[in-house]
Coordinates of C-alpha atoms in Angstrom, one line a residue:
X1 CA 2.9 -58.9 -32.8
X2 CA -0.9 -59.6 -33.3
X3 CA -1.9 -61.2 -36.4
X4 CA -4.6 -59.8 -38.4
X5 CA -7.4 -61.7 -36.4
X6 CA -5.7 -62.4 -33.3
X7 CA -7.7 -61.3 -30.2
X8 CA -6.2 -58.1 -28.9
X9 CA -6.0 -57.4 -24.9
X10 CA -5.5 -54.6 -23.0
X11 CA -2.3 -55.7 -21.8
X12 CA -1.1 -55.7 -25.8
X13 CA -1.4 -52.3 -25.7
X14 CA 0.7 -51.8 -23.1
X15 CA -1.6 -50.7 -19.9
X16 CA -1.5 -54.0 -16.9
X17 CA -4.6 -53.6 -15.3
X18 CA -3.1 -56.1 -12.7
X19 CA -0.1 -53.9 -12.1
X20 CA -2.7 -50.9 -11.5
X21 CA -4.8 -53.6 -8.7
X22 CA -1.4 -54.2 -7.2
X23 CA -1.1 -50.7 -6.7
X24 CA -4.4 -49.9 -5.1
X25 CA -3.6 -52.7 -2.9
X26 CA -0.2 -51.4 -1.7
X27 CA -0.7 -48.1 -1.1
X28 CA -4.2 -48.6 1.0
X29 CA -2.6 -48.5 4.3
X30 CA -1.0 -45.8 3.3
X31 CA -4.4 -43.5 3.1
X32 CA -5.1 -45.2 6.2
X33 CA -2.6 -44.1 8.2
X34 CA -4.1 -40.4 6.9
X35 CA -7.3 -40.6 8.4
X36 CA -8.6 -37.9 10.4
X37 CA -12.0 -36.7 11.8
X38 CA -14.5 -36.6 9.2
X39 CA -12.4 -38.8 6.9
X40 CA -13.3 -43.0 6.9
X41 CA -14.2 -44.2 3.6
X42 CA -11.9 -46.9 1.9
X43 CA -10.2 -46.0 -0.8
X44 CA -11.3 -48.0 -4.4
X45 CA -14.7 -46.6 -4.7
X46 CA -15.7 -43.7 -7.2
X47 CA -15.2 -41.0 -4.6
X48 CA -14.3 -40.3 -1.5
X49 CA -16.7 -39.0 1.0
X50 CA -16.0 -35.9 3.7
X51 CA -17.5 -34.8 6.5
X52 CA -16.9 -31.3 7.9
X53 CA -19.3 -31.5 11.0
X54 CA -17.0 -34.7 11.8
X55 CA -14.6 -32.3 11.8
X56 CA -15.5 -29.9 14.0
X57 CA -16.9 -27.3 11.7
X58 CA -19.9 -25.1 12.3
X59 CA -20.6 -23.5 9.1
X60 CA -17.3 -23.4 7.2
X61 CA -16.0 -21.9 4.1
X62 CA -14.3 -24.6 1.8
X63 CA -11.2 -23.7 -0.4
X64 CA -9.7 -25.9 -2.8
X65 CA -6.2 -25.6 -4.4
X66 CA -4.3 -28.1 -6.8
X67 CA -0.5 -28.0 -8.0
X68 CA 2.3 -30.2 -9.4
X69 CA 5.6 -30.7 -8.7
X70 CA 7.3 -29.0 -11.7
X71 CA 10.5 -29.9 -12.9
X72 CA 11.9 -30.7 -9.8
X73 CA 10.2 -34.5 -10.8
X74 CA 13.0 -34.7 -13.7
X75 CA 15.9 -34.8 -10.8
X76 CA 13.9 -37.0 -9.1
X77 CA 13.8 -39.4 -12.0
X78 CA 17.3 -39.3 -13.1
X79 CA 18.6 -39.6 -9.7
X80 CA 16.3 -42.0 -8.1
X81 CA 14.7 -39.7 -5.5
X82 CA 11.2 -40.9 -5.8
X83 CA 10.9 -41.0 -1.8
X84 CA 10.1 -37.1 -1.1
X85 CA 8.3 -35.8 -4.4
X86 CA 5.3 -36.4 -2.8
X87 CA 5.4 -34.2 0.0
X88 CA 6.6 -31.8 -2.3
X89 CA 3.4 -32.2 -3.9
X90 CA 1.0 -32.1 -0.7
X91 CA 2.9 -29.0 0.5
X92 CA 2.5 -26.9 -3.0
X93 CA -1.5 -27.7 -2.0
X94 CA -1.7 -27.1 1.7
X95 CA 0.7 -24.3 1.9
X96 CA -1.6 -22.6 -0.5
X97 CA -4.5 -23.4 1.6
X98 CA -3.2 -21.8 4.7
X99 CA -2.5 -18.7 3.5
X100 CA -5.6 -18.3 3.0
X101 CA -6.9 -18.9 6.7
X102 CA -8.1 -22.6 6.0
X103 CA -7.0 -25.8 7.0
X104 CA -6.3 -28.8 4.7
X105 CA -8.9 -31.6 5.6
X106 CA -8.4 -34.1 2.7
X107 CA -6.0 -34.6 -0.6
X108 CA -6.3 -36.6 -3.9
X109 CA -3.7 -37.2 -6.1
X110 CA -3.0 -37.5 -10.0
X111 CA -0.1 -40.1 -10.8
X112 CA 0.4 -40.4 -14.9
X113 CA 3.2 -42.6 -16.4
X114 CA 3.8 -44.5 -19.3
X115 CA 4.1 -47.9 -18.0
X116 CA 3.4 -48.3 -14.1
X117 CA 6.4 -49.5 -12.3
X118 CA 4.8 -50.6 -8.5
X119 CA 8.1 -50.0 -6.6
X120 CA 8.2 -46.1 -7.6
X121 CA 4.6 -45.8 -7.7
X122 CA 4.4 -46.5 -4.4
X123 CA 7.1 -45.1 -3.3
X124 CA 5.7 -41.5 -4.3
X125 CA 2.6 -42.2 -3.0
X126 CA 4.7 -43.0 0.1
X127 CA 5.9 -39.7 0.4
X128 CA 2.1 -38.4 -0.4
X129 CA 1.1 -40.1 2.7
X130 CA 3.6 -38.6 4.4
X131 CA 2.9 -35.1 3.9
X132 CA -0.7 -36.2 4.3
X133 CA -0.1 -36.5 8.1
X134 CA 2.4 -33.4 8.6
X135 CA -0.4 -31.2 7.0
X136 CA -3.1 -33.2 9.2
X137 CA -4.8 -33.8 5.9
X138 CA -6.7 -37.3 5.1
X139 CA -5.5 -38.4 1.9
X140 CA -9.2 -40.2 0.8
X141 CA -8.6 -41.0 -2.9
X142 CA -6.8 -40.5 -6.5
X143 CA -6.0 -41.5 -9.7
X144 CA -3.1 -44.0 -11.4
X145 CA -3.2 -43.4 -15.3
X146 CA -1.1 -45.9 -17.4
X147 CA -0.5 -44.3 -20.5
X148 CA 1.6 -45.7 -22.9
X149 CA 3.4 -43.1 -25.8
X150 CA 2.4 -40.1 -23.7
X151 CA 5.6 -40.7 -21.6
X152 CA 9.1 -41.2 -21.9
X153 CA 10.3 -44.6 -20.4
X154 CA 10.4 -43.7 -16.8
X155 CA 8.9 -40.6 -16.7
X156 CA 5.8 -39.5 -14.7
X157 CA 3.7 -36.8 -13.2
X158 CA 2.1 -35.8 -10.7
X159 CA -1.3 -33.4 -9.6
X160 CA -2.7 -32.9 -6.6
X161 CA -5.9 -31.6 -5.3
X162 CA -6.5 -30.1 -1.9
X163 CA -9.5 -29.0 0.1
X164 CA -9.9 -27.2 3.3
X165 CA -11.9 -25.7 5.4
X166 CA -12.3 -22.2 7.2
X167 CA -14.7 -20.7 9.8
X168 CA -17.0 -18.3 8.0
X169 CA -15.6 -14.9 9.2
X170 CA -12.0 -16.1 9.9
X171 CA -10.7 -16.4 6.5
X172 CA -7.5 -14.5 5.5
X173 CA -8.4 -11.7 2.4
X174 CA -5.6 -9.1 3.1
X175 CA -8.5 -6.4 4.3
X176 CA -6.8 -6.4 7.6
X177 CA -2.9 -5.6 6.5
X178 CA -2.3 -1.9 6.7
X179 CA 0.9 0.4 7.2
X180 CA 3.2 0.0 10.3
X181 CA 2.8 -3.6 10.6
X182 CA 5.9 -6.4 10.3
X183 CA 6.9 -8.6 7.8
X184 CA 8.2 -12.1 9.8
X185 CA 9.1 -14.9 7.3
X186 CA 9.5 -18.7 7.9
X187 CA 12.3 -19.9 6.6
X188 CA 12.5 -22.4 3.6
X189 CA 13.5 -25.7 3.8
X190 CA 15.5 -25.5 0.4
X191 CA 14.4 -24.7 -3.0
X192 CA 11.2 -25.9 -2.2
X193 CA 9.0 -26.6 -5.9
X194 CA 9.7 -23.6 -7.8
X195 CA 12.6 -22.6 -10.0
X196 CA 14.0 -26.1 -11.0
X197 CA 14.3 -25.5 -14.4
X198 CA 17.1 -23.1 -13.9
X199 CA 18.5 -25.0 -11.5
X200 CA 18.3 -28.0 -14.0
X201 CA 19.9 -25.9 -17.0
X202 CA 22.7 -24.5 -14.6
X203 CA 23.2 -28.3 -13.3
X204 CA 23.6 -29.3 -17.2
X205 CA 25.7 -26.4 -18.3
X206 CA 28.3 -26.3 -15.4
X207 CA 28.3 -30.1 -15.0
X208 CA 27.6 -30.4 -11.5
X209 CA 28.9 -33.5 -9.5
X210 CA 25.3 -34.0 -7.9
X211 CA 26.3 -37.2 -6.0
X212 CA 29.5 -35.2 -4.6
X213 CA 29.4 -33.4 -1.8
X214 CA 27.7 -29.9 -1.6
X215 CA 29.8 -27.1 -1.6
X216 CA 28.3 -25.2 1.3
X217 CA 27.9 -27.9 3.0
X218 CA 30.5 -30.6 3.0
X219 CA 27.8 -33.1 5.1
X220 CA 25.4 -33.7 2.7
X221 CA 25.8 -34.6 -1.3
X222 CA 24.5 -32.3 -3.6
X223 CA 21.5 -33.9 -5.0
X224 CA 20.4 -34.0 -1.5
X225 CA 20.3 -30.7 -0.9
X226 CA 18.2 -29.9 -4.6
X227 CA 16.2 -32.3 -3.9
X228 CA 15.2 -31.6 -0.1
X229 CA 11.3 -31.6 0.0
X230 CA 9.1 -28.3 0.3
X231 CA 8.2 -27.5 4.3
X232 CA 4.7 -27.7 5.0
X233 CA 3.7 -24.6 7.6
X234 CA 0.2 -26.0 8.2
X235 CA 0.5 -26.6 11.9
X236 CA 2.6 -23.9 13.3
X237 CA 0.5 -21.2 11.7
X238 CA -3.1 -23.0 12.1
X239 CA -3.5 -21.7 16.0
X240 CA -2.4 -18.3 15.3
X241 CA -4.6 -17.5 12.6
X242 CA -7.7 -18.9 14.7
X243 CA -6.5 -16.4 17.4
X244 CA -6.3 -13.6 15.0
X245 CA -3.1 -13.0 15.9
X246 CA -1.8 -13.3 11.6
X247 CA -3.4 -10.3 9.2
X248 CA -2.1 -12.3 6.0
X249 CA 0.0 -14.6 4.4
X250 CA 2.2 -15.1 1.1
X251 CA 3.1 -18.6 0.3
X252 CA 6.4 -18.4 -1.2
X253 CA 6.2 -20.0 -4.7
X254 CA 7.1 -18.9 -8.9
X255 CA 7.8 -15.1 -8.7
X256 CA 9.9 -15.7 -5.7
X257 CA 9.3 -12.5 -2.7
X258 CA 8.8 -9.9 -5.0
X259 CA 5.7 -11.6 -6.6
X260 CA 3.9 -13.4 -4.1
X261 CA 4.1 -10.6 -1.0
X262 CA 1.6 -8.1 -3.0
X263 CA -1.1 -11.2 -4.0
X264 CA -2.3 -10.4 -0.5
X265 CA -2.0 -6.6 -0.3
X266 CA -4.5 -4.4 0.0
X267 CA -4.7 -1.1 -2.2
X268 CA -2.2 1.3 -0.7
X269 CA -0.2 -0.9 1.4
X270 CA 3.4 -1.6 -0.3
X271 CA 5.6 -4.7 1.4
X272 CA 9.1 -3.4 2.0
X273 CA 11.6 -6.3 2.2
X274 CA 15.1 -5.9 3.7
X275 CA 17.5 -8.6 2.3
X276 CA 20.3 -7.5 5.0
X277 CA 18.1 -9.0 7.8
X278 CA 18.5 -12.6 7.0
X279 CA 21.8 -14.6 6.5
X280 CA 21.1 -15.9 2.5
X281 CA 21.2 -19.9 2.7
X282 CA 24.0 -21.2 1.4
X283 CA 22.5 -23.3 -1.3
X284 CA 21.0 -19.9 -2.7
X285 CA 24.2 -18.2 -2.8
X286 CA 25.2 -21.0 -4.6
X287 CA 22.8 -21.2 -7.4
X288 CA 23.6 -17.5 -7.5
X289 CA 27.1 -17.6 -8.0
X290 CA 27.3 -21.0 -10.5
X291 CA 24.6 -18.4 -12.5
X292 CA 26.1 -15.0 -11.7
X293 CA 22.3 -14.3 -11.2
X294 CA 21.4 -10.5 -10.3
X295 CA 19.8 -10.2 -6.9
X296 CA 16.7 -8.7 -8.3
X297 CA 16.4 -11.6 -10.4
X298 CA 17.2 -13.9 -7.5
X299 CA 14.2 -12.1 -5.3
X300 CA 11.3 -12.8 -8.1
X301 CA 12.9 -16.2 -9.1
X302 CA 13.6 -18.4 -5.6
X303 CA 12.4 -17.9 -2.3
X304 CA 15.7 -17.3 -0.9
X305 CA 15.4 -18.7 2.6
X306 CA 11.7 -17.8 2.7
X307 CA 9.0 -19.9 2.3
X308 CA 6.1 -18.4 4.0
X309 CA 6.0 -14.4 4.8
X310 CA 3.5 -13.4 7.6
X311 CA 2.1 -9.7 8.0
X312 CA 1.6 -8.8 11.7
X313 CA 1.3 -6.2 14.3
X314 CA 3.9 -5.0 15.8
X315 CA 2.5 -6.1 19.2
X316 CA 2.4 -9.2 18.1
X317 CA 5.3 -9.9 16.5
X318 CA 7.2 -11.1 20.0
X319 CA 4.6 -13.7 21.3
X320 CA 4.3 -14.9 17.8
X321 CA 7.8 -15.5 17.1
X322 CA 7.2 -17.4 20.8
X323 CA 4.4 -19.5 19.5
X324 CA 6.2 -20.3 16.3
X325 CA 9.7 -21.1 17.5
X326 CA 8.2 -23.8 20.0
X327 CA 6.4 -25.5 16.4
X328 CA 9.5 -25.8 14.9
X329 CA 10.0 -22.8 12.9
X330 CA 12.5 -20.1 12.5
X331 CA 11.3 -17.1 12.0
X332 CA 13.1 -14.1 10.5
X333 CA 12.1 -10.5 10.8
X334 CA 12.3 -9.4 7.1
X335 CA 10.6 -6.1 7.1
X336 CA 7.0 -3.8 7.0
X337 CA 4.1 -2.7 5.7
X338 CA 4.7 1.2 4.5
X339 CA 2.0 3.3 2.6
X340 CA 2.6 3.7 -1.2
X341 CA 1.3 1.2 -4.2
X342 CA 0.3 -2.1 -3.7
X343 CA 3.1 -4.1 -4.6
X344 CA 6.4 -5.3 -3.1
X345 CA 10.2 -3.8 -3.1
X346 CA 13.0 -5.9 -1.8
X347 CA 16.2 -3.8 -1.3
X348 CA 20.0 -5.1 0.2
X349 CA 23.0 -3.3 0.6
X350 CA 26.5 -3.6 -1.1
X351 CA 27.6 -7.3 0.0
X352 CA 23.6 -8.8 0.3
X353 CA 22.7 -11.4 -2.1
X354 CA 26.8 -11.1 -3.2
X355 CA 25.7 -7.4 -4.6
X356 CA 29.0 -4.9 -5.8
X357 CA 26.3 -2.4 -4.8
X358 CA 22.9 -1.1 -3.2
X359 CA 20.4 -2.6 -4.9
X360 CA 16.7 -2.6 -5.3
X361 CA 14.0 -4.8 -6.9
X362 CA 10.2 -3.4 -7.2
X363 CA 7.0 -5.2 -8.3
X364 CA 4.0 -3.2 -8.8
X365 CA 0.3 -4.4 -8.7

């Protein structure tokens, strides 16, 4: 306690300016190991400095997207996870990025907390790095705020901030997707960042065991599987686009299928999803069941073994699935383009998504 005349210091206050040093310090190889063309500068200066010519660019478009983490950061926190929330966050950015036709050249990141503990901080920065190099992204600067009272004891959050980069004229808009043309999805690598809040609630209110074992999959604990980060589909999908070979792509996110498919529509195109072509994950049927969620509510809530839908040719779709199996990815063929309104239906049979019935969900616009 400070007497009435006592000097104050910063530290008083709570905020340990050598605590945030420490930090910089630690996590500088980190960024390091990130560096690509066009990206050198150290990090701890006032900006960080870019160079798309380095890069290979000849008159490039930039795009810039930012996100968070959500909810999903409160499991991470109360179950010591801190190791993958930053990829999480990286992929969020550069998945968003992609769709659009670009790729992700360079990240920053936003880490807020109360009182800056150096062993988590830099663990999530970690993971940061981390998704950093699996997007092919230079991770060139950011921000540590200590800010005591604006946080619980232990809690933090996270931003991040993306930029890429596209060849003027190559950029995805939509304008190309017209009837006849295939639906192919990439499947998810979980839950991805979206939705946590229900899966929180139904974690709470059906008292999960979360360090037990899963029960779809006896292997791997529960937590585990919740807390599996988001896939980042930056460098399967950065070849075919420069070949032309993609007409558009839906990232996955809040509003599950239904939502995201028609962001990249064109007028009188309507996305026709078949939920009997895809086996559902068994961590989505789960979440299903412990909620007795409706399958329409399921298709504009999670991504259901989605996380990246692609429109495509038909002529294409074969060599594609080629290209993209050999990068890792499974691909699924989910369903077309048919003329009608722009917007999205996704439509199983009696048994899909545990349905008594047919069903059908539509989105419009």
């Amino acid at each position: 306690m400070n007497g009435k005349n006592s000097p104050y210091t910063y530290a008083d206050a709570g905020v340990s300016i050598a605590a945030g040093n420490a930090l910089v310090k630690a996590i500088g190889p980190l960024a390091k190991a990130t560096a690509r063309p066009g990206a050198n500068s150290e990090l701890g200066g006032f900006g960080g400095f870019f160079d798309p010519r380095a890069a290979g660019y000849v008159d490039p478009l930039l795009v810039a997207a930012n996100d968070g983490v959500g909810t999903k950061l409160k499991l991470a926190i109360d179950h010591d996870r801190h190791d993958s929330v930053g990829i999480d966050l990286v992929a969020m950015c550069v998945n968003d990025l992609i769709v659009q036709g670009a790729e992700p050249l360079f990240f920053l990141d936003y880490f807020a907390t109360g009182k800056l503990e150096n062993g988590i901080a830099e663990r999530v920065v970690a993971g940061i790095a981390e998704g950093c190099k699996q997007a092919g992204c230079a991770l060139i600067g950011g921000e540590t705020a200590e800010m005591p009272g604006m946080y619980a004891p232990g809690d933090y959050d996270l931003a991040g901030f993306c930029v890429g980069a596209v060849e003027r004229g190559e950029q995805l808009t939509g304008e190309r997707v017209a009837p006849g043309q295939v639906l192919l999805g990439l499947a998810s690598s979980g839950v991805h960042s979206n939705g946590y809040s229900l899966v929180r609630r139904l974690a709470e209110d059906k008292g999960w065991q979360l360090d037990a074992p899963a029960p779809f999959d006896a292997e791997r604990r529960l937590i585990d599987a919740l807390i599996e980060p988001t896939r980042i589909y930056v460098k399967g999908l950065l070849d075919p686009i420069r070949a032309g070979l993609i007409a558009a792509l839906a990232h996955i996110t809040g509003g599950g299928l239904l939502e995201n498919i028609p962001r990249v529509l064109p007028e009188g195109a309507h996305a026709v999803v078949d939920a009997d072509a895809w086996q559902q994950p068994g961590l989505m049927a789960f979440l299903q069941q412990q909620g007795a969620i409706a399958p329409a509510e399921m298709a504009r809530t999670f991504n259901c073994g989605v996380g990246m839908v692609l429109v495509v040719d038909a002529s294409d779709v074969d060599a594609l699935t080629g290209v993209l199996e050999t990068a890792g990815e499974i691909v699924l063929r989910i369903g077309a383009i048919e003329p009608g309104e722009r917007g999205c239906t996704v439509r199983g049979s009696a048994g899909t998504w545990g349905a008594d019935a047919a069903w059908e969900a539509r989105h419009l616009g």
